[in-house]
Amino acid sequence: MTIGEIIDRLNKRESLAIIAKRLEMSPYTLSKKLRMLGYEYDGEQKKRIFIGEGEEPRHLYLQEAVALQYVKIDYQVLIYEQLQSIYELLQKREGCILLTPENCTEKKKRTFSICTEVLERLDIVSVAKGVHKSRIVEEALKEFLQRYEVSDESYPDK
């Protein structure tokens, strides 16, 4: 039975259950396949209409049309790819997360004047990496102080 014949019979008020029984499938399956092909029941017109994209597949048999329309998706591959991308994002983020030492139990607030351009870049990096600005500044200062101490040791005369 072609899709056109099925739609015509449904629009002539023949029961979906009877047509589905002739096609040896459940009414739910037939309804689902018709929806997948782009047909919906219009409550105002009291009939099934085609709202899908492209040309209406009235001349095709139901199984042919469903086979053309339905592309089997391997969800395991999709899930694996999504998990891989999430894992990579987490790895990048972990690489950027700055760890404060456990021995630092006390913190103090200070106010500094910093160039506006540097602050704007700090804001962007903070949002992009999901790290608080104070942690970024603290790590940057630690790196600076370590370099300063190393260079200070290499020049003991100063």
XYZ file of C-alpha atoms in Angstrom:
158
model
C 0.000 0.000 0.000
C 1.435 3.387 -0.987
C 1.609 6.321 1.368
C -0.911 8.180 -0.782
C -3.415 5.326 -0.382
C -2.860 5.248 3.385
C -3.361 9.019 3.722
C -6.458 8.947 1.484
C -8.026 6.157 3.560
C -7.233 7.967 6.806
C -8.727 11.178 5.433
C -11.886 9.238 4.453
C -12.248 8.419 8.157
C -10.987 4.842 7.952
C -9.533 3.813 11.290
C -5.786 3.951 11.783
C -6.002 0.645 13.663
C -7.646 -1.122 10.697
C -5.079 0.192 8.223
C -2.238 -0.722 10.591
C -3.647 -4.240 10.946
C -3.685 -4.640 7.142
C -0.051 -3.540 7.069
C 0.740 -5.952 9.923
C 1.966 -3.302 12.339
C 0.655 -1.550 15.409
C -1.304 1.705 15.087
C 1.390 3.450 17.095
C 4.101 2.297 14.669
C 2.099 3.410 11.627
C 1.389 6.786 13.189
C 5.045 7.209 14.132
C 6.230 6.335 10.615
C 3.778 8.792 9.062
C 4.973 11.520 11.432
C 8.561 10.691 10.584
C 7.734 11.130 6.889
C 6.236 14.560 7.569
C 2.519 13.882 7.997
C 0.509 15.309 10.873
C -3.139 15.325 11.803
C -4.666 18.775 11.423
C -7.447 19.250 13.960
C -9.099 22.111 12.061
C -9.259 20.329 8.710
C -9.868 16.965 10.408
C -7.395 15.178 8.150
C -3.743 14.280 7.783
C -1.629 16.797 5.919
C 1.973 16.850 4.727
C 4.116 19.398 6.581
C 7.508 17.835 5.904
C 10.316 19.180 3.796
C 10.648 18.476 0.104
C 8.207 16.617 -2.101
C 5.318 14.662 -0.628
C 6.159 10.919 -0.878
C 2.631 9.762 -1.891
C 3.829 7.456 -4.675
C 6.241 5.479 -2.484
C 5.416 2.415 -0.463
C 5.594 2.903 3.298
C 8.635 0.668 3.790
C 10.548 2.347 0.930
C 9.829 5.834 2.193
C 10.783 4.972 5.750
C 14.019 3.365 4.541
C 14.847 6.507 2.543
C 13.893 8.832 5.388
C 15.381 6.874 8.249
C 19.128 6.975 8.507
C 20.246 4.619 11.196
C 22.285 6.559 13.696
C 24.878 4.734 15.734
C 24.280 6.390 19.082
C 27.208 4.616 20.703
C 29.594 6.400 18.354
C 27.875 9.734 18.998
C 27.958 9.211 22.748
C 31.625 8.203 22.590
C 32.494 11.314 20.557
C 30.626 13.562 22.982
C 32.327 11.954 25.974
C 35.701 12.383 24.280
C 35.075 16.089 23.717
C 33.902 16.519 27.319
C 37.000 14.673 28.539
C 39.261 16.891 26.421
C 37.565 20.020 27.753
C 38.009 18.805 31.309
C 41.663 17.992 30.649
C 42.243 21.487 29.266
C 40.433 23.009 32.211
C 42.365 20.899 34.736
C 45.583 22.032 33.108
C 44.491 25.611 33.617
C 43.105 25.252 37.119
C 45.561 26.797 39.471
C 46.088 25.082 42.761
C 46.574 27.162 45.853
C 48.813 25.536 48.418
C 47.155 23.900 51.392
C 49.475 25.685 53.812
C 47.941 29.051 52.864
C 45.243 29.410 55.504
C 45.124 33.161 55.833
C 44.299 35.667 53.120
C 44.331 39.458 53.059
C 42.646 41.936 50.778
C 44.722 44.530 48.973
C 43.849 47.119 46.362
C 46.074 47.642 43.331
C 45.857 49.871 40.305
C 46.343 47.893 37.111
C 46.178 48.950 33.470
C 42.637 48.739 32.050
C 43.732 46.587 29.103
C 45.306 44.039 31.434
C 42.158 43.962 33.574
C 39.985 43.405 30.495
C 42.191 40.498 29.416
C 42.046 39.128 32.974
C 38.239 39.278 32.868
C 38.154 37.407 29.561
C 40.548 34.688 30.732
C 38.734 34.337 34.047
C 35.383 33.773 32.345
C 36.826 31.509 29.643
C 38.718 29.271 32.070
C 36.196 29.428 34.899
C 38.822 30.465 37.441
C 38.502 33.319 39.920
C 40.549 36.396 39.110
C 42.160 36.371 42.539
C 43.520 32.852 41.908
C 44.936 33.884 38.535
C 46.611 36.956 40.017
C 47.932 34.951 42.977
C 49.516 32.327 40.707
C 50.984 35.007 38.432
C 52.505 36.774 41.434
C 53.932 33.494 42.747
C 55.582 32.825 39.385
C 56.923 36.368 39.311
C 58.282 36.107 42.856
C 59.906 32.738 42.112
C 61.639 34.234 39.086
C 62.662 37.259 41.133
C 64.079 35.082 43.909
C 66.021 32.967 41.394
C 67.449 36.024 39.697
C 68.111 37.582 43.131
C 70.116 34.505 44.170
C 72.086 34.555 40.944
C 73.120 38.160 41.664
C 74.132 38.127 45.363
C 75.916 41.493 45.088
C 72.637 43.382 44.709
